[in-house]
Amino acid sequence: MDHITTVFGFLGGYILPYIVILSLLVFIHELGHYLAGRWSGIRVLAFSVGFGPELVGFTDKHGTRWKISAIPLGGYVRFFGDADAASRPDSDELAQLTDEEKAQTLGGAALWKRAVTVAAGPIANFILAIFIFAVMFATLGKSVSDPVVAELKPGSVAEAAGVKPGDILVALDGRRIETFDEVVRYISMRPELPVKVTVRRAESEVDFDMVPRRAVIADSFGNEMEVGQIGIITNQSSGNFRIVELSPLEAVWEGVRQTGHIITGTFDYIGNMIAGRMNADQLGGPVRVVQASGEMATLGIIALLNLAAVLSVSLGLLNLMPVPVLDGGHLVLYAIEAVRGRPVGPGAQEIAFRIGLAMILSLMVFATWNDISRLIG
């Protein structure tokens, strides 16, 4: 009985939140493709959440098969004239179609229509993230604190540079800041990189040159991550922690900013990983998403929605990678076509798609290995 309870607890606590979140993100992503395609006059044959055998579905009056499939690891929209779910053009089928029919295929549509249809998926994910963040900011307000130094970690970079308690941080590398959260966000993504920290002391501003140290921190669930640190600490009395109420327009703007922070933070991490300032073992795959979904579910709906927004941005960015098979790869091929004045040949496209598939599978294997390594310590 204990084993059965454990299994159902795992399914309800981890798998169910994962399926709900991923299904939402995939549905919104593919809905972007679908709506843009329909607007562009492209016929849609299938709209699937998940891969593999169909579990349940129906066909609408436009001939589109809407379905939920067995493997909850993504989804796809298949357009008229596509050879597969990756929207690879079916050259043989296209050659047999009339000009009117070709115009209803993704491969036969005008170049700008193809580009809009492909880009609409990632854009829909960014819009979803902005919407989720905006709703949370509008209903809960924004938690802020002043960038005031309450204390310094002994032996820290900031202490060695000459920063003192009571100093107010006003700029990082010349960029003006207003909250302590901006300090944490900026410094954490710059381990081992020189940063000019400007503080206000009395009535004057003082500059300090620092190099944040790379440190490993853990969240409340014990998940470790690498960040840059300079050893500045704030507290309630010095930082004046508070909740600021936002109007609907201000909430939307904060949603845009929060989405932008995730995008820039992702690129910062990739740059740090390539430069060797951060390890690639922080890159997570499906197992990590399952674990994170279960952990956030224990903290409540707000934490789960925040995770959904973050993952939505990540899904949009992943699909914009310039790798054939992904949306970004299609956009690269369209850009080449725009420059050349004619499409890339079927043979070259086939090779590109095979290389792209191999790259994506390799990335998934690597990310899954990181997940398993993290779980077993």
Short mmCIF file of the C-alpha atoms (twelve columns), coordinates in Angstrom:
data_MODEL
# 
_entry.id   MODEL 
# 
loop_
_atom_site.group_PDB 
_atom_site.id 
_atom_site.type_symbol 
_atom_site.label_atom_id 
_atom_site.label_alt_id 
_atom_site.label_comp_id 
_atom_site.label_asym_id 
_atom_site.label_seq_id 
_atom_site.Cartn_x 
_atom_site.Cartn_y 
_atom_site.Cartn_z 
_atom_site.pdbx_PDB_model_num 
ATOM 1   C CA . MET A 1   0.000   0.000  0.000   1 
ATOM 2   C CA . ASP A 2   2.859   2.362  0.818   1 
ATOM 3   C CA . HIS A 3   4.313   1.810  -2.652  1 
ATOM 4   C CA . ILE A 4   0.958   2.568  -4.280  1 
ATOM 5   C CA . THR A 5   0.610   5.753  -2.229  1 
ATOM 6   C CA . THR A 6   4.130   6.791  -3.257  1 
ATOM 7   C CA . VAL A 7   3.388   6.197  -6.931  1 
ATOM 8   C CA . PHE A 8   0.146   8.181  -6.840  1 
ATOM 9   C CA . GLY A 9   1.873   10.906 -4.847  1 
ATOM 10  C CA . PHE A 10  4.579   11.149 -7.498  1 
ATOM 11  C CA . LEU A 11  2.053   11.213 -10.330 1 
ATOM 12  C CA . GLY A 12  -0.112  13.848 -8.667  1 
ATOM 13  C CA . GLY A 13  2.707   15.926 -7.213  1 
ATOM 14  C CA . TYR A 14  5.167   15.923 -10.115 1 
ATOM 15  C CA . ILE A 15  3.846   14.439 -13.349 1 
ATOM 16  C CA . LEU A 16  0.456   16.174 -13.315 1 
ATOM 17  C CA . PRO A 17  1.839   19.720 -12.783 1 
ATOM 18  C CA . TYR A 18  4.435   19.034 -15.490 1 
ATOM 19  C CA . ILE A 19  1.815   17.863 -18.002 1 
ATOM 20  C CA . VAL A 20  -0.464  20.819 -17.228 1 
ATOM 21  C CA . ILE A 21  2.306   23.413 -17.602 1 
ATOM 22  C CA . LEU A 22  3.918   21.894 -20.682 1 
ATOM 23  C CA . SER A 23  0.552   21.337 -22.389 1 
ATOM 24  C CA . LEU A 24  -0.360  24.993 -21.813 1 
ATOM 25  C CA . LEU A 25  2.950   26.258 -23.193 1 
ATOM 26  C CA . VAL A 26  2.836   23.947 -26.212 1 
ATOM 27  C CA . PHE A 27  -0.797  24.810 -26.932 1 
ATOM 28  C CA . ILE A 28  -0.059  28.558 -26.898 1 
ATOM 29  C CA . HIS A 29  3.053   28.084 -29.035 1 
ATOM 30  C CA . GLU A 30  1.271   26.022 -31.652 1 
ATOM 31  C CA . LEU A 31  -1.769  28.297 -31.498 1 
ATOM 32  C CA . GLY A 32  0.513   31.119 -32.597 1 
ATOM 33  C CA . HIS A 33  1.564   29.098 -35.638 1 
ATOM 34  C CA . TYR A 34  -2.037  28.077 -36.309 1 
ATOM 35  C CA . LEU A 35  -3.561  31.565 -36.143 1 
ATOM 36  C CA . ALA A 36  -0.806  33.137 -38.225 1 
ATOM 37  C CA . GLY A 37  -1.066  30.333 -40.778 1 
ATOM 38  C CA . ARG A 38  -4.831  30.617 -41.061 1 
ATOM 39  C CA . TRP A 39  -4.525  34.415 -41.355 1 
ATOM 40  C CA . SER A 40  -2.010  33.888 -44.161 1 
ATOM 41  C CA . GLY A 41  -4.378  31.561 -46.048 1 
ATOM 42  C CA . ILE A 42  -2.417  28.391 -45.283 1 
ATOM 43  C CA . ARG A 43  -4.398  25.200 -44.697 1 
ATOM 44  C CA . VAL A 44  -3.792  23.403 -41.410 1 
ATOM 45  C CA . LEU A 45  -4.074  19.623 -41.457 1 
ATOM 46  C CA . ALA A 46  -3.352  18.849 -37.798 1 
ATOM 47  C CA . PHE A 47  -2.917  20.571 -34.448 1 
ATOM 48  C CA . SER A 48  -1.407  18.238 -31.866 1 
ATOM 49  C CA . VAL A 49  -0.443  18.682 -28.227 1 
ATOM 50  C CA . GLY A 50  2.034   15.869 -27.717 1 
ATOM 51  C CA . PHE A 51  3.626   13.401 -30.118 1 
ATOM 52  C CA . GLY A 52  2.943   9.815  -31.033 1 
ATOM 53  C CA . PRO A 53  -0.411  7.991  -31.142 1 
ATOM 54  C CA . GLU A 54  -3.546  10.086 -30.830 1 
ATOM 55  C CA . LEU A 55  -5.399  9.718  -27.536 1 
ATOM 56  C CA . VAL A 56  -8.401  11.918 -28.296 1 
ATOM 57  C CA . GLY A 57  -9.300  14.409 -30.996 1 
ATOM 58  C CA . PHE A 58  -11.811 15.867 -33.421 1 
ATOM 59  C CA . THR A 59  -11.862 17.383 -36.904 1 
ATOM 60  C CA . ASP A 60  -13.243 20.906 -37.290 1 
ATOM 61  C CA . LYS A 61  -15.161 22.354 -40.242 1 
ATOM 62  C CA . HIS A 62  -11.925 23.579 -41.848 1 
ATOM 63  C CA . GLY A 63  -10.513 20.042 -41.997 1 
ATOM 64  C CA . THR A 64  -8.028  20.513 -39.160 1 
ATOM 65  C CA . ARG A 65  -7.558  17.519 -36.860 1 
ATOM 66  C CA . TRP A 66  -7.230  18.758 -33.261 1 
ATOM 67  C CA . LYS A 67  -5.771  16.086 -31.009 1 
ATOM 68  C CA . ILE A 68  -3.974  15.205 -27.811 1 
ATOM 69  C CA . SER A 69  -1.238  12.651 -28.374 1 
ATOM 70  C CA . ALA A 70  0.381   10.119 -26.074 1 
ATOM 71  C CA . ILE A 71  3.874   11.563 -25.525 1 
ATOM 72  C CA . PRO A 72  3.725   14.904 -23.629 1 
ATOM 73  C CA . LEU A 73  7.081   16.258 -24.802 1 
ATOM 74  C CA . GLY A 74  5.929   18.952 -27.218 1 
ATOM 75  C CA . GLY A 75  3.489   19.336 -30.063 1 
ATOM 76  C CA . TYR A 76  3.135   20.481 -33.633 1 
ATOM 77  C CA . VAL A 77  0.983   22.097 -36.288 1 
ATOM 78  C CA . ARG A 78  1.113   20.308 -39.617 1 
ATOM 79  C CA . PHE A 79  0.328   22.452 -42.640 1 
ATOM 80  C CA . PHE A 80  -0.879  21.384 -46.050 1 
ATOM 81  C CA . GLY A 81  2.177   20.364 -48.097 1 
ATOM 82  C CA . ASP A 82  4.377   19.488 -45.103 1 
ATOM 83  C CA . ALA A 83  6.299   16.225 -45.207 1 
ATOM 84  C CA . ASP A 84  6.286   15.857 -41.419 1 
ATOM 85  C CA . ALA A 85  5.580   17.577 -38.101 1 
ATOM 86  C CA . ALA A 86  8.752   19.683 -38.468 1 
ATOM 87  C CA . SER A 87  7.147   21.470 -41.462 1 
ATOM 88  C CA . ARG A 88  9.721   20.145 -43.897 1 
ATOM 89  C CA . PRO A 89  8.317   20.782 -47.401 1 
ATOM 90  C CA . ASP A 90  7.113   17.710 -49.273 1 
ATOM 91  C CA . SER A 91  8.693   18.390 -52.670 1 
ATOM 92  C CA . ASP A 92  6.923   15.506 -54.404 1 
ATOM 93  C CA . GLU A 93  3.481   16.609 -53.205 1 
ATOM 94  C CA . LEU A 94  4.135   20.276 -54.011 1 
ATOM 95  C CA . ALA A 95  5.117   19.361 -57.579 1 
ATOM 96  C CA . GLN A 96  1.694   17.793 -58.167 1 
ATOM 97  C CA . LEU A 97  -0.366  20.721 -56.843 1 
ATOM 98  C CA . THR A 98  -1.951  23.518 -58.832 1 
ATOM 99  C CA . ASP A 99  -0.778  27.095 -58.266 1 
ATOM 100 C CA . GLU A 100 -3.920  27.768 -56.258 1 
ATOM 101 C CA . GLU A 101 -3.280  24.748 -54.038 1 
ATOM 102 C CA . LYS A 102 0.405   25.638 -53.609 1 
ATOM 103 C CA . ALA A 103 -0.609  29.042 -52.257 1 
ATOM 104 C CA . GLN A 104 -2.406  27.183 -49.451 1 
ATOM 105 C CA . THR A 105 0.769   25.364 -48.366 1 
ATOM 106 C CA . LEU A 106 3.464   26.702 -46.054 1 
ATOM 107 C CA . GLY A 107 6.162   26.032 -48.635 1 
ATOM 108 C CA . GLY A 108 4.188   27.696 -51.430 1 
ATOM 109 C CA . ALA A 109 3.072   30.792 -49.527 1 
ATOM 110 C CA . ALA A 110 4.741   34.169 -49.972 1 
ATOM 111 C CA . LEU A 111 8.053   34.455 -48.111 1 
ATOM 112 C CA . TRP A 112 6.778   37.040 -45.633 1 
ATOM 113 C CA . LYS A 113 3.737   34.892 -44.837 1 
ATOM 114 C CA . ARG A 114 5.974   31.922 -44.108 1 
ATOM 115 C CA . ALA A 115 8.204   34.029 -41.871 1 
ATOM 116 C CA . VAL A 116 5.243   35.447 -39.940 1 
ATOM 117 C CA . THR A 117 3.700   31.994 -39.504 1 
ATOM 118 C CA . VAL A 118 6.927   30.461 -38.207 1 
ATOM 119 C CA . ALA A 119 7.829   33.387 -35.929 1 
ATOM 120 C CA . ALA A 120 4.326   33.502 -34.434 1 
ATOM 121 C CA . GLY A 121 4.951   30.427 -32.262 1 
ATOM 122 C CA . PRO A 122 7.826   31.845 -30.174 1 
ATOM 123 C CA . ILE A 123 6.152   35.263 -30.123 1 
ATOM 124 C CA . ALA A 124 3.033   33.662 -28.640 1 
ATOM 125 C CA . ASN A 125 5.181   32.199 -25.844 1 
ATOM 126 C CA . PHE A 126 6.636   35.607 -25.056 1 
ATOM 127 C CA . ILE A 127 3.141   37.136 -25.024 1 
ATOM 128 C CA . LEU A 128 1.934   34.405 -22.649 1 
ATOM 129 C CA . ALA A 129 4.826   35.118 -20.266 1 
ATOM 130 C CA . ILE A 130 4.110   38.851 -20.355 1 
ATOM 131 C CA . PHE A 131 0.430   38.163 -19.662 1 
ATOM 132 C CA . ILE A 132 1.166   35.885 -16.689 1 
ATOM 133 C CA . PHE A 133 3.658   38.334 -15.178 1 
ATOM 134 C CA . ALA A 134 1.287   41.262 -15.789 1 
ATOM 135 C CA . VAL A 135 -1.592  39.498 -14.022 1 
ATOM 136 C CA . MET A 136 0.626   38.699 -11.033 1 
ATOM 137 C CA . PHE A 137 1.957   42.262 -10.822 1 
ATOM 138 C CA . ALA A 138 -1.545  43.725 -11.166 1 
ATOM 139 C CA . THR A 139 -3.014  41.525 -8.442  1 
ATOM 140 C CA . LEU A 140 -0.069  41.110 -6.044  1 
ATOM 141 C CA . GLY A 141 1.952   44.257 -6.693  1 
ATOM 142 C CA . LYS A 142 5.726   44.422 -7.070  1 
ATOM 143 C CA . SER A 143 8.085   43.545 -4.224  1 
ATOM 144 C CA . VAL A 144 10.965  46.050 -4.085  1 
ATOM 145 C CA . SER A 145 13.754  47.112 -1.742  1 
ATOM 146 C CA . ASP A 146 16.256  49.957 -1.830  1 
ATOM 147 C CA . PRO A 147 19.856  49.161 -2.896  1 
ATOM 148 C CA . VAL A 148 21.316  50.049 0.491   1 
ATOM 149 C CA . VAL A 149 24.280  48.159 1.979   1 
ATOM 150 C CA . ALA A 150 23.292  46.862 5.432   1 
ATOM 151 C CA . GLU A 151 26.370  44.697 5.963   1 
ATOM 152 C CA . LEU A 152 29.231  43.015 4.133   1 
ATOM 153 C CA . LYS A 153 30.312  39.398 4.158   1 
ATOM 154 C CA . PRO A 154 33.710  39.124 5.856   1 
ATOM 155 C CA . GLY A 155 36.479  38.786 3.287   1 
ATOM 156 C CA . SER A 156 34.120  39.578 0.403   1 
ATOM 157 C CA . VAL A 157 34.985  41.381 -2.812  1 
ATOM 158 C CA . ALA A 158 32.961  44.453 -1.798  1 
ATOM 159 C CA . GLU A 159 34.645  44.663 1.614   1 
ATOM 160 C CA . ALA A 160 38.094  44.422 0.047   1 
ATOM 161 C CA . ALA A 161 37.193  47.147 -2.469  1 
ATOM 162 C CA . GLY A 162 36.204  49.583 0.291   1 
ATOM 163 C CA . VAL A 163 32.395  49.507 0.270   1 
ATOM 164 C CA . LYS A 164 30.898  50.379 3.688   1 
ATOM 165 C CA . PRO A 165 27.563  49.726 5.416   1 
ATOM 166 C CA . GLY A 166 25.192  52.584 4.688   1 
ATOM 167 C CA . ASP A 167 26.444  53.070 1.112   1 
ATOM 168 C CA . ILE A 168 23.691  53.296 -1.486  1 
ATOM 169 C CA . LEU A 169 24.333  51.560 -4.817  1 
ATOM 170 C CA . VAL A 170 23.331  53.877 -7.654  1 
ATOM 171 C CA . ALA A 171 24.938  52.389 -10.786 1 
ATOM 172 C CA . LEU A 172 26.560  49.245 -12.174 1 
ATOM 173 C CA . ASP A 173 28.913  49.726 -15.109 1 
ATOM 174 C CA . GLY A 174 27.351  53.146 -15.591 1 
ATOM 175 C CA . ARG A 175 23.758  51.862 -15.649 1 
ATOM 176 C CA . ARG A 176 21.559  53.556 -13.057 1 
ATOM 177 C CA . ILE A 177 19.708  51.236 -10.666 1 
ATOM 178 C CA . GLU A 178 16.820  51.737 -8.253  1 
ATOM 179 C CA . THR A 179 16.286  48.439 -6.432  1 
ATOM 180 C CA . PHE A 180 18.414  45.805 -4.727  1 
ATOM 181 C CA . ASP A 181 16.918  43.184 -7.035  1 
ATOM 182 C CA . GLU A 182 18.620  44.898 -9.979  1 
ATOM 183 C CA . VAL A 183 21.955  44.573 -8.169  1 
ATOM 184 C CA . VAL A 184 21.475  40.854 -7.541  1 
ATOM 185 C CA . ARG A 185 20.347  40.209 -11.112 1 
ATOM 186 C CA . TYR A 186 23.267  42.075 -12.679 1 
ATOM 187 C CA . ILE A 187 26.035  40.770 -10.416 1 
ATOM 188 C CA . SER A 188 24.838  37.155 -10.390 1 
ATOM 189 C CA . MET A 189 25.316  36.837 -14.155 1 
ATOM 190 C CA . ARG A 190 28.849  38.279 -14.151 1 
ATOM 191 C CA . PRO A 191 31.107  35.904 -12.239 1 
ATOM 192 C CA . GLU A 192 34.806  36.644 -12.811 1 
ATOM 193 C CA . LEU A 193 33.975  39.695 -14.964 1 
ATOM 194 C CA . PRO A 194 35.085  43.231 -13.992 1 
ATOM 195 C CA . VAL A 195 32.201  45.403 -12.787 1 
ATOM 196 C CA . LYS A 196 32.314  49.088 -11.852 1 
ATOM 197 C CA . VAL A 197 30.092  49.639 -8.833  1 
ATOM 198 C CA . THR A 198 29.041  53.213 -8.086  1 
ATOM 199 C CA . VAL A 199 27.762  54.051 -4.599  1 
ATOM 200 C CA . ARG A 200 26.465  57.222 -2.991  1 
ATOM 201 C CA . ARG A 201 28.257  57.999 0.255   1 
ATOM 202 C CA . ALA A 202 27.153  61.136 2.074   1 
ATOM 203 C CA . GLU A 203 26.652  63.672 -0.722  1 
ATOM 204 C CA . SER A 204 29.151  62.247 -3.246  1 
ATOM 205 C CA . GLU A 205 29.395  59.242 -5.562  1 
ATOM 206 C CA . VAL A 206 32.315  56.812 -5.367  1 
ATOM 207 C CA . ASP A 207 33.346  54.198 -7.947  1 
ATOM 208 C CA . PHE A 208 34.747  50.783 -7.059  1 
ATOM 209 C CA . ASP A 209 36.167  48.251 -9.512  1 
ATOM 210 C CA . MET A 210 35.316  44.675 -8.540  1 
ATOM 211 C CA . VAL A 211 35.397  41.173 -9.973  1 
ATOM 212 C CA . PRO A 212 32.464  39.102 -8.618  1 
ATOM 213 C CA . ARG A 213 33.485  35.709 -7.330  1 
ATOM 214 C CA . ARG A 214 31.852  32.576 -8.653  1 
ATOM 215 C CA . ALA A 215 29.800  30.953 -5.912  1 
ATOM 216 C CA . VAL A 216 27.416  28.025 -5.621  1 
ATOM 217 C CA . ILE A 217 24.132  28.706 -3.846  1 
ATOM 218 C CA . ALA A 218 21.149  26.453 -3.157  1 
ATOM 219 C CA . ASP A 219 17.430  27.161 -3.132  1 
ATOM 220 C CA . SER A 220 14.993  25.936 -0.477  1 
ATOM 221 C CA . PHE A 221 14.780  22.554 -2.245  1 
ATOM 222 C CA . GLY A 222 18.552  22.063 -2.311  1 
ATOM 223 C CA . ASN A 223 18.959  22.751 -6.044  1 
ATOM 224 C CA . GLU A 224 22.375  24.295 -6.619  1 
ATOM 225 C CA . MET A 225 23.243  27.042 -9.087  1 
ATOM 226 C CA . GLU A 226 26.328  29.097 -9.896  1 
ATOM 227 C CA . VAL A 227 26.211  32.876 -9.537  1 
ATOM 228 C CA . GLY A 228 28.492  35.860 -9.219  1 
ATOM 229 C CA . GLN A 229 28.712  37.491 -5.779  1 
ATOM 230 C CA . ILE A 230 30.408  40.575 -4.284  1 
ATOM 231 C CA . GLY A 231 29.229  40.026 -0.706  1 
ATOM 232 C CA . ILE A 232 26.750  42.885 -0.205  1 
ATOM 233 C CA . ILE A 233 23.803  42.166 2.116   1 
ATOM 234 C CA . THR A 234 20.651  44.182 2.736   1 
ATOM 235 C CA . ASN A 235 17.893  43.785 5.322   1 
ATOM 236 C CA . GLN A 236 14.413  45.033 6.171   1 
ATOM 237 C CA . SER A 237 15.486  48.139 8.058   1 
ATOM 238 C CA . SER A 238 18.072  49.287 5.515   1 
ATOM 239 C CA . GLY A 239 16.388  48.093 2.325   1 
ATOM 240 C CA . ASN A 240 12.854  49.170 3.242   1 
ATOM 241 C CA . PHE A 241 11.228  46.041 1.802   1 
ATOM 242 C CA . ARG A 242 7.767   46.896 0.494   1 
ATOM 243 C CA . ILE A 243 5.031   46.024 -1.986  1 
ATOM 244 C CA . VAL A 244 4.284   48.641 -4.651  1 
ATOM 245 C CA . GLU A 245 0.830   48.567 -6.223  1 
ATOM 246 C CA . LEU A 246 0.789   48.887 -10.020 1 
ATOM 247 C CA . SER A 247 -1.856  50.062 -12.462 1 
ATOM 248 C CA . PRO A 248 -2.828  47.680 -15.286 1 
ATOM 249 C CA . LEU A 249 -0.558  49.510 -17.748 1 
ATOM 250 C CA . GLU A 250 2.326   49.534 -15.260 1 
ATOM 251 C CA . ALA A 251 1.771   45.822 -14.637 1 
ATOM 252 C CA . VAL A 252 1.970   45.083 -18.363 1 
ATOM 253 C CA . TRP A 253 5.179   47.111 -18.637 1 
ATOM 254 C CA . GLU A 254 6.670   45.229 -15.692 1 
ATOM 255 C CA . GLY A 255 5.628   41.990 -17.402 1 
ATOM 256 C CA . VAL A 256 7.537   43.071 -20.493 1 
ATOM 257 C CA . ARG A 257 10.566  43.996 -18.389 1 
ATOM 258 C CA . GLN A 258 10.491  40.714 -16.492 1 
ATOM 259 C CA . THR A 259 10.322  38.784 -19.760 1 
ATOM 260 C CA . GLY A 260 13.245  40.836 -21.060 1 
ATOM 261 C CA . HIS A 261 15.266  40.042 -17.925 1 
ATOM 262 C CA . ILE A 262 14.782  36.316 -18.516 1 
ATOM 263 C CA . ILE A 263 15.868  36.659 -22.151 1 
ATOM 264 C CA . THR A 264 19.013  38.665 -21.330 1 
ATOM 265 C CA . GLY A 265 19.781  36.376 -18.395 1 
ATOM 266 C CA . THR A 266 19.590  33.361 -20.698 1 
ATOM 267 C CA . PHE A 267 22.048  34.907 -23.149 1 
ATOM 268 C CA . ASP A 268 24.321  35.922 -20.260 1 
ATOM 269 C CA . TYR A 269 24.341  32.326 -19.027 1 
ATOM 270 C CA . ILE A 270 25.144  30.982 -22.499 1 
ATOM 271 C CA . GLY A 271 27.994  33.479 -22.811 1 
ATOM 272 C CA . ASN A 272 29.329  32.536 -19.378 1 
ATOM 273 C CA . MET A 273 29.060  28.845 -20.218 1 
ATOM 274 C CA . ILE A 274 30.973  29.271 -23.487 1 
ATOM 275 C CA . ALA A 275 33.641  31.346 -21.730 1 
ATOM 276 C CA . GLY A 276 33.985  28.751 -18.962 1 
ATOM 277 C CA . ARG A 277 32.792  31.088 -16.182 1 
ATOM 278 C CA . MET A 278 29.792  28.826 -15.490 1 
ATOM 279 C CA . ASN A 279 29.399  25.087 -15.851 1 
ATOM 280 C CA . ALA A 280 27.106  23.554 -18.447 1 
ATOM 281 C CA . ASP A 281 25.642  21.229 -15.812 1 
ATOM 282 C CA . GLN A 282 23.021  23.877 -14.997 1 
ATOM 283 C CA . LEU A 283 21.373  23.135 -18.332 1 
ATOM 284 C CA . GLY A 284 18.259  21.100 -17.550 1 
ATOM 285 C CA . GLY A 285 15.987  18.847 -19.570 1 
ATOM 286 C CA . PRO A 286 12.597  17.174 -19.177 1 
ATOM 287 C CA . VAL A 287 13.492  15.503 -15.871 1 
ATOM 288 C CA . ARG A 288 14.477  18.853 -14.363 1 
ATOM 289 C CA . VAL A 289 11.246  20.434 -15.590 1 
ATOM 290 C CA . VAL A 290 9.245   17.623 -13.965 1 
ATOM 291 C CA . GLN A 291 11.139  18.150 -10.704 1 
ATOM 292 C CA . ALA A 292 10.720  21.939 -10.804 1 
ATOM 293 C CA . SER A 293 6.999   21.616 -11.573 1 
ATOM 294 C CA . GLY A 294 6.481   19.393 -8.550  1 
ATOM 295 C CA . GLU A 295 8.527   21.671 -6.296  1 
ATOM 296 C CA . MET A 296 6.673   24.813 -7.367  1 
ATOM 297 C CA . ALA A 297 3.325   23.051 -6.996  1 
ATOM 298 C CA . THR A 298 4.083   22.598 -3.286  1 
ATOM 299 C CA . LEU A 299 4.532   26.376 -2.956  1 
ATOM 300 C CA . GLY A 300 1.155   27.216 -4.486  1 
ATOM 301 C CA . ILE A 301 -0.418  28.512 -7.666  1 
ATOM 302 C CA . ILE A 302 1.614   31.745 -7.767  1 
ATOM 303 C CA . ALA A 303 4.929   29.889 -7.788  1 
ATOM 304 C CA . LEU A 304 3.593   27.483 -10.405 1 
ATOM 305 C CA . LEU A 305 2.423   30.369 -12.616 1 
ATOM 306 C CA . ASN A 306 5.806   32.055 -12.265 1 
ATOM 307 C CA . LEU A 307 7.503   28.835 -13.372 1 
ATOM 308 C CA . ALA A 308 5.100   28.583 -16.329 1 
ATOM 309 C CA . ALA A 309 6.026   32.128 -17.403 1 
ATOM 310 C CA . VAL A 310 9.757   31.421 -17.147 1 
ATOM 311 C CA . LEU A 311 9.421   28.171 -19.075 1 
ATOM 312 C CA . SER A 312 7.302   29.910 -21.714 1 
ATOM 313 C CA . VAL A 313 10.120  32.382 -22.372 1 
ATOM 314 C CA . SER A 314 12.623  29.523 -22.441 1 
ATOM 315 C CA . LEU A 315 10.481  27.590 -24.927 1 
ATOM 316 C CA . GLY A 316 10.242  30.639 -27.172 1 
ATOM 317 C CA . LEU A 317 14.000  31.180 -27.068 1 
ATOM 318 C CA . LEU A 318 14.747  27.506 -27.658 1 
ATOM 319 C CA . ASN A 319 12.579  27.490 -30.760 1 
ATOM 320 C CA . LEU A 320 14.337  30.589 -32.093 1 
ATOM 321 C CA . MET A 321 17.708  28.852 -32.080 1 
ATOM 322 C CA . PRO A 322 19.104  28.897 -35.654 1 
ATOM 323 C CA . VAL A 323 18.881  25.123 -35.921 1 
ATOM 324 C CA . PRO A 324 17.017  23.391 -38.752 1 
ATOM 325 C CA . VAL A 325 13.902  21.583 -37.461 1 
ATOM 326 C CA . LEU A 326 13.278  24.463 -35.025 1 
ATOM 327 C CA . ASP A 327 11.481  27.705 -35.913 1 
ATOM 328 C CA . GLY A 328 14.762  29.613 -35.875 1 
ATOM 329 C CA . GLY A 329 16.197  27.233 -38.461 1 
ATOM 330 C CA . HIS A 330 13.236  27.861 -40.766 1 
ATOM 331 C CA . LEU A 331 13.719  31.614 -40.381 1 
ATOM 332 C CA . VAL A 332 17.414  31.246 -41.304 1 
ATOM 333 C CA . LEU A 333 16.446  29.349 -44.464 1 
ATOM 334 C CA . TYR A 334 13.931  32.084 -45.291 1 
ATOM 335 C CA . ALA A 335 16.596  34.750 -44.777 1 
ATOM 336 C CA . ILE A 336 18.913  32.878 -47.158 1 
ATOM 337 C CA . GLU A 337 16.071  32.658 -49.654 1 
ATOM 338 C CA . ALA A 338 15.460  36.401 -49.377 1 
ATOM 339 C CA . VAL A 339 19.136  37.101 -50.130 1 
ATOM 340 C CA . ARG A 340 19.474  34.529 -52.930 1 
ATOM 341 C CA . GLY A 341 16.114  35.288 -54.512 1 
ATOM 342 C CA . ARG A 342 15.182  31.603 -54.585 1 
ATOM 343 C CA . PRO A 343 14.579  28.843 -52.010 1 
ATOM 344 C CA . VAL A 344 17.323  26.568 -50.729 1 
ATOM 345 C CA . GLY A 345 17.263  23.336 -52.752 1 
ATOM 346 C CA . PRO A 346 15.429  20.248 -51.423 1 
ATOM 347 C CA . GLY A 347 18.679  18.310 -51.065 1 
ATOM 348 C CA . ALA A 348 20.335  21.024 -48.991 1 
ATOM 349 C CA . GLN A 349 17.197  21.361 -46.860 1 
ATOM 350 C CA . GLU A 350 17.140  17.611 -46.240 1 
ATOM 351 C CA . ILE A 351 20.768  17.658 -45.070 1 
ATOM 352 C CA . ALA A 352 20.104  20.703 -42.885 1 
ATOM 353 C CA . PHE A 353 17.089  19.060 -41.249 1 
ATOM 354 C CA . ARG A 354 19.055  15.885 -40.530 1 
ATOM 355 C CA . ILE A 355 21.879  17.878 -38.946 1 
ATOM 356 C CA . GLY A 356 19.383  19.928 -36.958 1 
ATOM 357 C CA . LEU A 357 17.620  16.821 -35.669 1 
ATOM 358 C CA . ALA A 358 20.938  15.335 -34.586 1 
ATOM 359 C CA . MET A 359 21.818  18.560 -32.756 1 
ATOM 360 C CA . ILE A 360 18.489  18.683 -30.924 1 
ATOM 361 C CA . LEU A 361 18.676  15.011 -29.922 1 
ATOM 362 C CA . SER A 362 22.251  15.528 -28.685 1 
ATOM 363 C CA . LEU A 363 21.158  18.532 -26.639 1 
ATOM 364 C CA . MET A 364 18.283  16.559 -25.111 1 
ATOM 365 C CA . VAL A 365 20.587  13.668 -24.214 1 
ATOM 366 C CA . PHE A 366 23.095  16.072 -22.641 1 
ATOM 367 C CA . ALA A 367 20.395  17.914 -20.667 1 
ATOM 368 C CA . THR A 368 18.831  14.649 -19.491 1 
ATOM 369 C CA . TRP A 369 22.244  13.381 -18.400 1 
ATOM 370 C CA . ASN A 370 22.656  16.579 -16.366 1 
ATOM 371 C CA . ASP A 371 19.244  15.951 -14.781 1 
ATOM 372 C CA . ILE A 372 20.092  12.381 -13.835 1 
ATOM 373 C CA . SER A 373 23.551  13.361 -12.554 1 
ATOM 374 C CA . ARG A 374 21.978  16.064 -10.392 1 
ATOM 375 C CA . LEU A 375 19.414  13.649 -8.948  1 
ATOM 376 C CA . ILE A 376 21.994  11.018 -8.014  1 
ATOM 377 C CA . GLY A 377 24.396  13.644 -6.668  1 
# 
